[in-house]
Amino acid sequence: MGESLPRVHGGAQQHSDTLRRPVHTLRVKMVLLGSSGVGKSSLALRFSKDEFRSTSPTVGCAYLTQVVHLSNATLRFEIWDTAGQEKYHSVTPLYYRGAHVALLVYDITQRETFVRAQVWLKELEKQYIPGSTVIWLVGNKGDLAHDRQVPLEEGESLASNKGLYFIETSALSGEQVNELLQSVAHRVFECIGAQQGGLTEWQETPTVDLRHKDSFNLFASCCKVGP
Amino acid sequence: MKVSVDIRHSVQHGDGTKPDWDGIMETANHQEGEAAAVKIGDSPLESNQPADSLAASFSLLENHMFPDPVESNGSAAVSRIEPVNSQPPDVSAEHLGLDEKPPSDQVMKLDPEKTKTECQNDVSMQPADGTTEDDATDNDQSDSGEFVVTMLAKAKLEEQGIGVKGRSSPLLEAGTQESSSFTSHRDEDVTADSWRQHRKHVFVLSEAGKPIYSRYGSEEALSSTMGVMMALVSFVQSGDNIIRSVYSDEHTVVFLQKGPLVLVCVSSSRQSEQQLQGELLYVYYQIISMLTQASISRIFEHKKNYDLRRLLAGSEKILDGLLNLVDSDPSFLLSAVHCLPLASSLRDSLSQILQKAITPNLVFSILIAKNQLLTIVQEKTVIEDSRLEPADVHLLLNLIGASSAFQAGEIWTPICLPLFNPDCYFYAYISYLDPPECTVCLLLLSTDKEAFYSVAECKRKIEEAMMAQNSLSLIAKAGTYSVSQVGVSDLRHFMYKPFDVPDNYRQLTQFTSPEMEAPYSSEEEKMRLLDLYRYMHGRIHSTSRPLKLIYHVAERETLLAWVTSKFELYTCFSPLVTKACAITAITKLLRWIKKEEDRLFIRYPPKYSTTPNPSKSSRGGKSDQQDSTDNGFLSLL
């Protein structure tokens, strides 16, 4: 749980520089779920730009992308940062359907958000066949440990009971955020990427100007999960 | 039937069945008598008592909101009934107005002793003073509002044969759950003078008297004030009337009832009742745009005392932002959209780019720069159905301002356009085209909630085409214009709104206006000019005596407003301009606008056809997304 995995980032960098041989780029749909104000958008911003800004409540859902290079594959994370506000809950399934990775985020200084994360877990369990989605329990705001209401052990034990991965992060300081993304990348590649049709390949559409890194394949399904 | 109450003079009552109102409000002498009547708990019941209490409530509200200036008038009565104050706000919110009919008869049965006991448990900020209903003359205003609430709540309970017990407080619970996203003015002390001195307060409450939103101060701290507001609404309603406004020397209180919501504005801005009502309507529409009218009515049908703040949590900023815009942006006053002046060739090429980047069920493509419209392309069948209303565009612009699209890259969110269809959601794709500056924003609206990837693909096409044509740098050069370009000396500023003419029938209503330059460059001066415009607008659109042409010599400028069948025009000149000069200047101005209109306005909004199944996008069409998204709210109850 949350164990540190070998860093591959540096190696991957050379990879893209020297590249002439085709590299598989696989699409990974990742969704962030959790109560309002736990730091989902801040985590997403860390993932994609490694920045921290104080944010306003998310409107609907924000979509970001980030590419992670592994030794044998490149993963293109399509991050769906959902709004925690209750008014959007009825539309949230729209965003988490077909997700390969779900991050259940809670605020370690607000017990209620921890309870709420478990409600989200139940929601997810209703929808999914185990094994098709890698689920992480993420205790955020690690920098506010002095106001902690949810002990580390409690998060760990919930995760092990439910078969989730667990980590505590701080989007503010950036602590453990990159580690989280790296471990997610490894796990998702191991668990889902190995399956037949588990992850679809990402291709730029032929008309695309290669300077645009954010483009989508209109015809590729993003929602293909499991065999 | 409508009632208009004016505390300064007398009460104008539609059917004249409650003559006592006049007496109560007219003079201090009368008030003494009436107030005594209110005070005496076991006085015989009379048919006019609801009116008495109503009058008392008016002054209570006045007194609570703005005690000092109106002291000599309406509030004398208040200090008389003051001692029987203080009921915990939870009781009022819980029970007040659960019934459509206010418990008018029971009001007077209230036992002062009992009420006093309640005071011991008072959770409000004021210490419960132990005085009785004797001649207490202290001005304990902040609790005064609770008097009526107390009576109402108590009476309601007695009516039902239940005593006041249990201190369950849903409001306080809700309060502790509030997230840390509070902005500073939510923490304002609502008993402080600074709170009372805000120029314009806006409150939203449910028919059950539950607070939903307050522009300043936290809702739960204001629950008693909102209770009084609801009491006023219910009292008037019980006489088959609708309360519209209350006037005092300094303030105007305007009420708007929309479905299960009650919106109240307390303003010292001297705007007309119609204008304030229009602003409240914008607030209502903004709430609808987030939740839809259908789900709001269903929620309250299901549970009358539902705390709508649960669903609006996190959206306070959107409402705050809207109210700030309403105060500072004349688009709202004119109900028209401001577009960025742009060479018509550039605007056309942008429109063509949007026109080509389409996908099924896309209905509107909108390009925005510097918070002004660049161009808008609409689905053919949709505009045959109805046009996009300026108010809907204003709400969209406000949403963009409140969204985090500037950092996220792409936003996909359900949104309802209340004037287009108040019960249905569109799905809005919002993305900036020029990160990191983030001034040019693309907004694509689809009726298909699953369309994110195909709509995002449209954005990619648009981005590419704009890059090929170097559009972004051309847009960056465009901007507002200076009034000096008109070439009319003494003309300082103007706002020009053309009306629909046959060739642009069903077109979005637009207006044009130069930048506000010196002497209107400071925020205060800008506001002062806008206030003058609001005054002129109020006179032009007065319901009792509308005017077509106003020449108004103000202290530091001269204004001329003119409305014809073709346009509405507001102009501001330097102080010593004569009427004849102003008219000549306006002739020149109109000629200039005519010459420039291709640059100033979106002349022929282009269309596209994307909808294989027209009924899906049409106003009346019940699309599947309505059901799947709206119903979700019911599961929360």
Coordinates of C-alpha atoms in Angstrom, one line a residue, chain B residues 67-536:
Chain B
P67 CA -32.3 51.5 12.2
D68 CA -31.1 55.0 12.3
P69 CA -32.4 57.0 9.3
V70 CA -36.0 55.8 9.7
E71 CA -36.1 56.1 13.4
S72 CA -38.5 58.9 13.6
N73 CA -41.0 57.3 11.3
G74 CA -41.9 53.7 11.4
S75 CA -39.8 52.4 14.1
A76 CA -41.4 54.1 17.1
A77 CA -43.7 51.2 17.2
V78 CA -40.9 48.9 17.4
S79 CA -39.4 50.0 20.6
R80 CA -42.7 49.5 22.2
I81 CA -43.0 45.9 21.3
E82 CA -39.3 45.3 21.7
P83 CA -39.3 43.6 25.1
V84 CA -41.1 40.5 23.9
N85 CA -38.3 39.6 21.7
S86 CA -36.1 36.7 20.9
Q87 CA -37.1 33.4 19.7
P88 CA -34.3 31.0 18.6
P89 CA -34.1 31.2 14.9
D90 CA -34.5 27.5 14.4
V91 CA -38.1 27.5 15.6
S92 CA -39.0 30.2 13.2
A93 CA -37.4 28.6 10.3
E94 CA -38.9 25.3 11.1
H95 CA -42.4 26.2 11.5
L96 CA -42.9 29.5 9.9
G97 CA -45.0 29.4 6.8
L98 CA -45.4 25.7 6.6
D99 CA -48.9 26.5 6.0
E100 CA -49.9 28.8 3.2
K101 CA -52.2 30.7 5.5
P102 CA -50.5 32.7 8.2
P103 CA -51.7 32.0 11.6
S104 CA -53.1 35.4 11.9
D105 CA -55.7 34.8 14.6
Q106 CA -53.3 33.2 16.9
V107 CA -50.8 36.0 16.9
M108 CA -52.5 37.9 19.6
K109 CA -53.0 34.9 21.9
L110 CA -49.4 34.8 22.6
D111 CA -48.6 34.8 26.2
P112 CA -45.8 37.3 27.0
E113 CA -44.7 35.2 30.0
K114 CA -44.1 32.2 27.9
T115 CA -42.2 34.1 25.3
K116 CA -40.0 35.5 27.9
T117 CA -39.1 32.1 29.0
E118 CA -38.1 31.2 25.5
C119 CA -35.6 34.1 25.7
Q120 CA -33.5 32.2 28.2
N121 CA -32.5 29.8 25.6
D122 CA -31.9 32.4 23.0
V123 CA -29.0 31.6 20.8
S124 CA -28.9 34.9 19.1
M125 CA -26.1 37.4 19.7
Q126 CA -28.2 39.7 21.8
P127 CA -28.5 38.8 25.5
A128 CA -32.1 38.3 26.3
D129 CA -33.0 41.2 28.4
G130 CA -35.3 40.3 31.2
T131 CA -37.7 43.2 30.7
T132 CA -41.4 42.7 30.1
E133 CA -43.7 44.4 27.8
D134 CA -43.5 47.6 29.8
D135 CA -42.0 50.8 28.6
A136 CA -38.7 49.5 27.4
T137 CA -37.3 52.1 25.1
D138 CA -33.9 50.6 24.3
N139 CA -33.3 50.1 20.7
D140 CA -32.4 46.5 20.7
Q141 CA -33.0 46.3 17.0
S142 CA -31.3 43.2 16.0
D143 CA -33.7 41.1 17.9
S144 CA -36.7 43.0 17.0
G145 CA -37.2 41.0 13.8
E146 CA -37.6 38.0 16.0
F147 CA -40.7 39.3 17.6
V148 CA -43.0 38.7 14.7
V149 CA -41.3 35.5 14.0
T150 CA -41.8 34.4 17.6
M151 CA -45.4 35.2 17.5
L152 CA -45.9 33.5 14.2
A153 CA -44.0 30.4 15.2
K154 CA -45.7 30.2 18.6
A155 CA -49.1 30.8 17.1
K156 CA -48.5 28.1 14.6
L157 CA -47.6 25.7 17.2
E158 CA -50.5 26.5 19.4
E159 CA -52.7 26.1 16.4
Q160 CA -51.4 22.6 16.0
G161 CA -51.6 21.9 19.7
I162 CA -47.9 21.3 20.1
G163 CA -45.7 23.1 22.6
V164 CA -42.3 24.5 21.8
K165 CA -39.9 21.8 22.8
G166 CA -36.7 20.4 21.6
R167 CA -34.1 22.6 20.4
S168 CA -33.3 20.7 17.2
S169 CA -31.8 23.1 14.9
P170 CA -31.4 22.1 11.3
L171 CA -30.0 25.4 10.4
L172 CA -27.3 25.3 12.9
E173 CA -26.4 21.8 11.8
A174 CA -26.2 22.9 8.3
G175 CA -24.1 25.8 9.4
T176 CA -21.4 23.6 10.8
Q177 CA -21.2 21.6 7.7
E178 CA -20.4 24.5 5.5
S179 CA -17.2 24.1 3.9
S180 CA -14.2 26.3 4.2
S181 CA -15.0 28.0 0.9
F182 CA -16.6 30.9 2.8
T183 CA -15.6 34.2 1.5
S184 CA -14.9 36.9 4.0
H185 CA -18.2 38.8 3.7
R186 CA -20.0 35.6 4.6
D187 CA -18.4 35.9 8.0
E188 CA -19.7 39.5 8.4
D189 CA -21.3 40.4 11.7
V190 CA -24.9 41.0 10.7
T191 CA -25.5 43.1 13.8
A192 CA -22.7 45.6 12.8
D193 CA -23.4 48.9 11.2
S194 CA -21.1 48.1 8.3
W195 CA -23.4 45.2 7.4
R196 CA -26.5 47.5 7.4
Q197 CA -24.7 50.0 5.3
H198 CA -24.2 47.8 2.3
R199 CA -25.8 49.4 -0.7
K200 CA -27.8 46.5 -1.8
H201 CA -28.7 43.3 0.1
V202 CA -30.1 40.3 -1.6
F203 CA -31.8 37.5 0.2
V204 CA -33.2 34.2 -1.1
L205 CA -35.4 32.1 1.0
S206 CA -37.8 29.2 0.6
E207 CA -41.5 29.5 1.2
A208 CA -41.0 27.7 4.5
G209 CA -38.8 30.6 5.5
K210 CA -35.6 28.7 5.3
P211 CA -32.6 30.9 4.3
I212 CA -31.1 30.0 1.0
Y213 CA -28.7 32.8 0.2
S214 CA -27.6 36.2 1.5
R215 CA -25.3 38.4 -0.3
Y216 CA -23.7 39.6 2.9
G217 CA -23.4 37.7 6.2
S218 CA -24.2 34.1 6.8
E219 CA -27.6 32.8 6.1
E220 CA -28.1 31.2 9.5
A221 CA -27.2 34.4 11.3
L222 CA -30.0 36.0 9.3
S223 CA -32.6 33.4 9.7
S224 CA -34.8 35.6 11.9
T225 CA -34.6 38.5 9.5
M226 CA -35.6 36.1 6.7
G227 CA -38.4 34.8 8.9
V228 CA -39.8 38.3 9.1
M229 CA -39.6 38.6 5.4
M230 CA -41.5 35.4 4.9
A231 CA -44.0 36.6 7.5
L232 CA -44.6 39.7 5.4
V233 CA -45.1 37.7 2.3
S234 CA -47.4 35.3 3.9
F235 CA -49.5 38.0 5.6
V236 CA -50.1 39.8 2.3
Q237 CA -50.7 36.5 0.6
S238 CA -53.4 35.6 3.0
G239 CA -55.4 38.5 1.7
D240 CA -55.1 37.2 -1.8
N241 CA -52.5 39.9 -2.5
I242 CA -48.9 39.9 -3.4
I243 CA -46.4 42.1 -1.7
R244 CA -44.1 43.9 -4.1
S245 CA -42.3 46.5 -2.3
V246 CA -41.8 48.6 0.8
Y247 CA -40.4 52.1 0.6
S248 CA -38.7 54.1 3.3
D249 CA -36.7 57.3 3.1
E250 CA -33.4 55.5 2.6
H251 CA -34.3 52.1 1.3
T252 CA -36.5 50.2 -1.0
V253 CA -37.4 46.6 -0.2
V254 CA -38.5 44.6 -3.2
F255 CA -40.0 41.2 -3.1
L256 CA -40.2 38.6 -5.8
Q257 CA -41.9 35.3 -5.5
K258 CA -41.0 32.7 -8.0
G259 CA -42.3 29.2 -7.5
P260 CA -41.2 28.0 -4.1
L261 CA -38.6 30.7 -3.8
V262 CA -38.9 34.2 -2.3
L263 CA -36.3 36.7 -3.3
V264 CA -35.9 40.0 -1.4
C265 CA -33.7 43.0 -2.2
V266 CA -33.1 45.8 0.3
S267 CA -31.5 48.6 -1.6
S268 CA -30.4 52.1 -1.0
S269 CA -29.4 52.6 -4.6
R270 CA -32.5 54.6 -5.5
Q271 CA -33.2 52.3 -8.4
S272 CA -36.8 51.8 -9.5
E273 CA -38.8 48.9 -8.3
Q274 CA -38.9 47.4 -11.8
Q275 CA -35.1 47.5 -12.0
L276 CA -34.6 45.9 -8.6
Q277 CA -37.2 43.3 -9.5
G278 CA -35.4 42.6 -12.7
E279 CA -32.2 42.1 -10.8
L280 CA -33.9 39.6 -8.4
L281 CA -35.1 37.8 -11.5
Y282 CA -31.5 37.4 -12.6
V283 CA -30.7 35.9 -9.3
Y284 CA -33.6 33.5 -9.7
Y285 CA -32.5 32.6 -13.2
Q286 CA -29.0 31.9 -12.0
I287 CA -30.3 29.5 -9.5
I288 CA -32.4 27.9 -12.1
S289 CA -29.5 27.6 -14.4
M290 CA -27.8 25.4 -11.9
L291 CA -30.7 23.3 -10.7
T292 CA -33.5 23.7 -13.3
Q293 CA -37.0 24.9 -12.4
A294 CA -38.4 21.4 -12.6
S295 CA -36.1 20.0 -10.0
I296 CA -36.6 22.9 -7.7
S297 CA -40.4 22.5 -7.8
R298 CA -40.1 18.8 -7.3
I299 CA -37.8 19.1 -4.4
F300 CA -40.1 21.5 -2.6
E301 CA -43.2 19.5 -3.5
H302 CA -41.5 16.6 -1.8
K303 CA -40.3 18.3 1.2
K304 CA -41.4 21.8 2.0
N305 CA -38.7 22.7 4.4
Y306 CA -35.8 21.3 2.3
D307 CA -32.6 23.2 2.9
L308 CA -31.7 24.2 -0.7
R309 CA -28.3 25.3 0.4
R310 CA -27.3 21.7 0.3
L311 CA -27.6 21.9 -3.5
L312 CA -26.3 25.4 -3.8
A313 CA -23.2 24.8 -1.7
G314 CA -20.2 26.0 -3.5
S315 CA -22.3 28.2 -5.8
E316 CA -22.4 31.2 -3.6
K317 CA -19.5 32.7 -5.6
I318 CA -21.5 32.4 -8.7
L319 CA -24.4 34.3 -7.2
D320 CA -22.0 36.9 -5.6
G321 CA -20.3 37.3 -9.0
L322 CA -23.6 37.8 -10.7
L323 CA -24.7 40.5 -8.2
N324 CA -21.4 42.3 -8.6
L325 CA -21.9 42.2 -12.4
V326 CA -25.4 43.4 -12.1
D327 CA -24.1 46.5 -10.2
S328 CA -21.3 47.3 -12.5
D329 CA -22.3 46.1 -16.0
P330 CA -25.1 48.0 -17.8
S331 CA -25.8 44.9 -19.9
F332 CA -28.2 43.7 -17.2
L333 CA -30.0 47.1 -17.0
L334 CA -30.4 47.2 -20.8
S335 CA -31.2 43.5 -21.2
A336 CA -28.8 43.4 -24.0
V337 CA -25.4 41.9 -24.8
H338 CA -22.3 43.9 -25.3
C339 CA -20.1 42.7 -28.1
L340 CA -16.5 43.5 -28.7
P341 CA -16.1 45.9 -31.7
L342 CA -14.4 43.9 -34.4
A343 CA -13.8 44.4 -38.1
S344 CA -16.7 42.7 -39.8
S345 CA -14.3 40.6 -42.0
L346 CA -12.6 39.2 -38.9
R347 CA -15.9 38.6 -37.2
D348 CA -17.2 36.8 -40.3
S349 CA -14.1 34.6 -40.5
L350 CA -14.4 33.6 -36.9
S351 CA -18.1 32.8 -37.4
Q352 CA -17.1 30.6 -40.4
I353 CA -14.6 28.8 -38.3
L354 CA -17.3 28.0 -35.7
Q355 CA -19.7 27.1 -38.4
K356 CA -17.4 24.4 -39.8
A357 CA -16.5 22.8 -36.5
I358 CA -19.7 21.0 -35.7
T359 CA -20.9 17.7 -34.3
P360 CA -24.4 16.3 -33.8
N361 CA -26.5 17.9 -31.2
L362 CA -24.3 21.0 -30.9
V363 CA -26.7 23.9 -30.6
F364 CA -24.7 27.1 -29.8
S365 CA -21.0 28.0 -30.5
I366 CA -20.0 31.1 -28.7
L367 CA -16.7 32.9 -28.8
I368 CA -15.9 35.4 -26.1
A369 CA -13.0 37.8 -25.5
K370 CA -12.5 40.1 -22.6
N371 CA -15.9 39.1 -21.3
Q372 CA -17.6 40.4 -24.4
L373 CA -19.2 38.5 -27.2
L374 CA -17.1 38.0 -30.4
T375 CA -19.5 35.9 -32.3
I376 CA -22.3 33.4 -31.8
V377 CA -23.4 30.7 -34.2
Q378 CA -26.6 28.8 -33.6
E379 CA -28.2 25.7 -34.7
K380 CA -30.8 26.4 -37.4
T381 CA -33.8 24.5 -35.9
V382 CA -33.1 26.0 -32.5
I383 CA -33.4 29.6 -33.6
E384 CA -36.5 28.8 -35.6
D385 CA -37.9 27.7 -32.3
S386 CA -36.7 30.6 -30.2
R387 CA -33.9 33.0 -30.0
L388 CA -31.2 33.0 -27.4
E389 CA -32.1 35.7 -24.8
P390 CA -29.6 38.2 -23.6
A391 CA -30.3 37.1 -20.0
D392 CA -29.2 33.5 -20.8
V393 CA -26.0 34.9 -22.4
H394 CA -25.4 36.9 -19.2
L395 CA -25.7 33.8 -17.1
L396 CA -23.3 31.9 -19.3
L397 CA -20.7 34.7 -19.1
N398 CA -21.1 34.8 -15.4
L399 CA -20.6 31.1 -15.2
I400 CA -17.4 31.3 -17.3
G401 CA -16.1 33.9 -14.9
A402 CA -16.8 31.6 -12.0
S403 CA -15.5 28.4 -13.5
S404 CA -11.9 27.3 -13.2
A405 CA -11.6 26.7 -16.9
F406 CA -8.6 29.1 -16.9
Q407 CA -6.5 26.5 -15.0
A408 CA -8.1 23.3 -15.9
G409 CA -8.1 23.6 -19.7
E410 CA -11.5 22.1 -20.3
I411 CA -14.8 22.1 -18.4
W412 CA -17.8 20.0 -19.1
T413 CA -20.8 20.9 -17.1
P414 CA -24.6 20.7 -17.2
I415 CA -26.3 24.1 -17.4
C416 CA -29.8 25.2 -17.9
L417 CA -30.7 28.3 -19.9
P418 CA -33.8 29.4 -18.0
L419 CA -35.3 31.6 -20.7
F420 CA -34.7 29.1 -23.4
N421 CA -36.1 26.1 -21.4
P422 CA -36.2 26.3 -17.6
D423 CA -36.5 22.6 -17.2
C424 CA -33.8 21.2 -19.3
Y425 CA -30.0 21.0 -19.2
F426 CA -27.6 21.8 -21.8
Y427 CA -24.0 20.5 -21.6
A428 CA -21.5 23.3 -21.8
Y429 CA -18.0 22.9 -22.9
I430 CA -15.8 25.7 -21.8
S431 CA -12.2 26.2 -22.7
Y432 CA -9.8 29.1 -23.2
L433 CA -8.0 29.3 -26.5
D434 CA -5.1 31.4 -25.4
P435 CA -3.5 30.0 -22.2
P436 CA -2.0 31.3 -20.1
E437 CA -3.4 34.7 -20.7
C438 CA -7.0 33.3 -20.9
T439 CA -8.9 36.1 -22.5
V440 CA -10.4 34.3 -25.4
C441 CA -12.9 31.7 -24.4
L442 CA -14.8 29.2 -26.4
L443 CA -18.2 28.0 -25.2
L444 CA -19.9 25.1 -27.0
L445 CA -23.4 24.0 -25.9
S446 CA -24.7 20.5 -26.7
T447 CA -27.9 18.8 -25.8
D448 CA -26.0 15.5 -25.5
K449 CA -24.3 14.8 -22.2
E450 CA -22.1 12.1 -23.7
A451 CA -20.7 14.4 -26.4
F452 CA -17.7 15.6 -24.5
Y453 CA -15.1 14.0 -26.8
S454 CA -16.8 15.0 -30.0
V455 CA -17.3 18.6 -28.7
A456 CA -13.7 18.7 -27.6
E457 CA -12.8 17.7 -31.1
C458 CA -14.7 20.7 -32.4
K459 CA -12.6 22.9 -30.2
R460 CA -9.4 21.3 -31.6
K461 CA -10.6 22.1 -35.1
I462 CA -11.5 25.7 -34.1
E463 CA -8.1 26.1 -32.5
E464 CA -6.3 24.9 -35.5
A465 CA -8.3 27.1 -37.9
M466 CA -7.7 30.1 -35.8
M467 CA -4.0 29.4 -35.6
A468 CA -3.9 29.1 -39.4
Q469 CA -5.6 32.5 -39.8
N470 CA -3.7 34.1 -37.0
S471 CA -7.0 35.0 -35.4
L472 CA -5.8 35.2 -31.8
S473 CA -3.4 38.0 -32.4
L474 CA -6.0 39.9 -34.4
I475 CA -8.5 39.5 -31.6
A476 CA -5.9 40.7 -29.1
K477 CA -5.7 44.0 -31.0
A478 CA -9.4 44.5 -30.9
G479 CA -10.9 46.2 -27.9
T480 CA -13.3 48.8 -26.6
Y481 CA -13.3 52.1 -28.3
S482 CA -13.0 55.7 -27.1
V483 CA -15.9 58.1 -27.3
S484 CA -13.4 60.5 -28.9
Q485 CA -13.7 58.4 -32.1
V486 CA -17.2 59.7 -32.5
G487 CA -15.9 63.2 -33.0
V488 CA -18.6 65.0 -31.0
S489 CA -17.1 67.4 -28.5
D490 CA -18.8 67.5 -25.1
L491 CA -20.0 63.9 -25.5
R492 CA -18.6 61.9 -22.6
H493 CA -20.2 58.6 -22.8
F494 CA -23.2 56.8 -24.3
M495 CA -25.1 53.5 -24.5
Y496 CA -27.0 52.7 -27.7
K497 CA -29.3 49.7 -28.0
P498 CA -31.0 49.2 -31.4
F499 CA -34.3 47.3 -31.4
D500 CA -35.2 44.4 -33.6
V501 CA -35.6 45.5 -37.1
P502 CA -37.1 43.2 -39.8
D503 CA -33.8 42.1 -41.2
N504 CA -32.4 41.0 -37.9
Y505 CA -35.5 39.6 -36.5
R506 CA -34.9 37.1 -33.8
Q507 CA -31.4 38.4 -33.3
L508 CA -29.8 38.7 -30.0
T509 CA -30.5 42.1 -28.5
Q510 CA -27.2 44.0 -28.4
F511 CA -25.9 47.4 -27.3
T512 CA -22.8 49.3 -27.8
S513 CA -21.0 51.7 -25.5
P514 CA -17.5 53.3 -25.5
E515 CA -15.1 52.8 -22.6
M516 CA -15.7 54.9 -19.6
E517 CA -13.0 57.5 -19.6
A518 CA -12.1 60.5 -17.5
P519 CA -13.9 61.8 -15.5
Y520 CA -15.4 58.4 -15.1
S521 CA -12.3 56.3 -14.7
S522 CA -12.4 55.7 -10.9
E523 CA -14.7 53.0 -9.6
E524 CA -16.8 55.6 -7.7
E525 CA -17.3 57.8 -10.7
K526 CA -18.2 54.9 -12.9
M527 CA -20.8 53.8 -10.4
R528 CA -22.1 57.4 -10.2
L529 CA -22.5 57.5 -14.0
L530 CA -24.2 54.1 -14.0
D531 CA -26.5 55.4 -11.2
L532 CA -27.5 58.3 -13.4
Y533 CA -28.2 56.0 -16.3
R534 CA -30.3 53.8 -14.0
Y535 CA -32.2 56.8 -12.9
M536 CA -32.8 57.8 -16.6

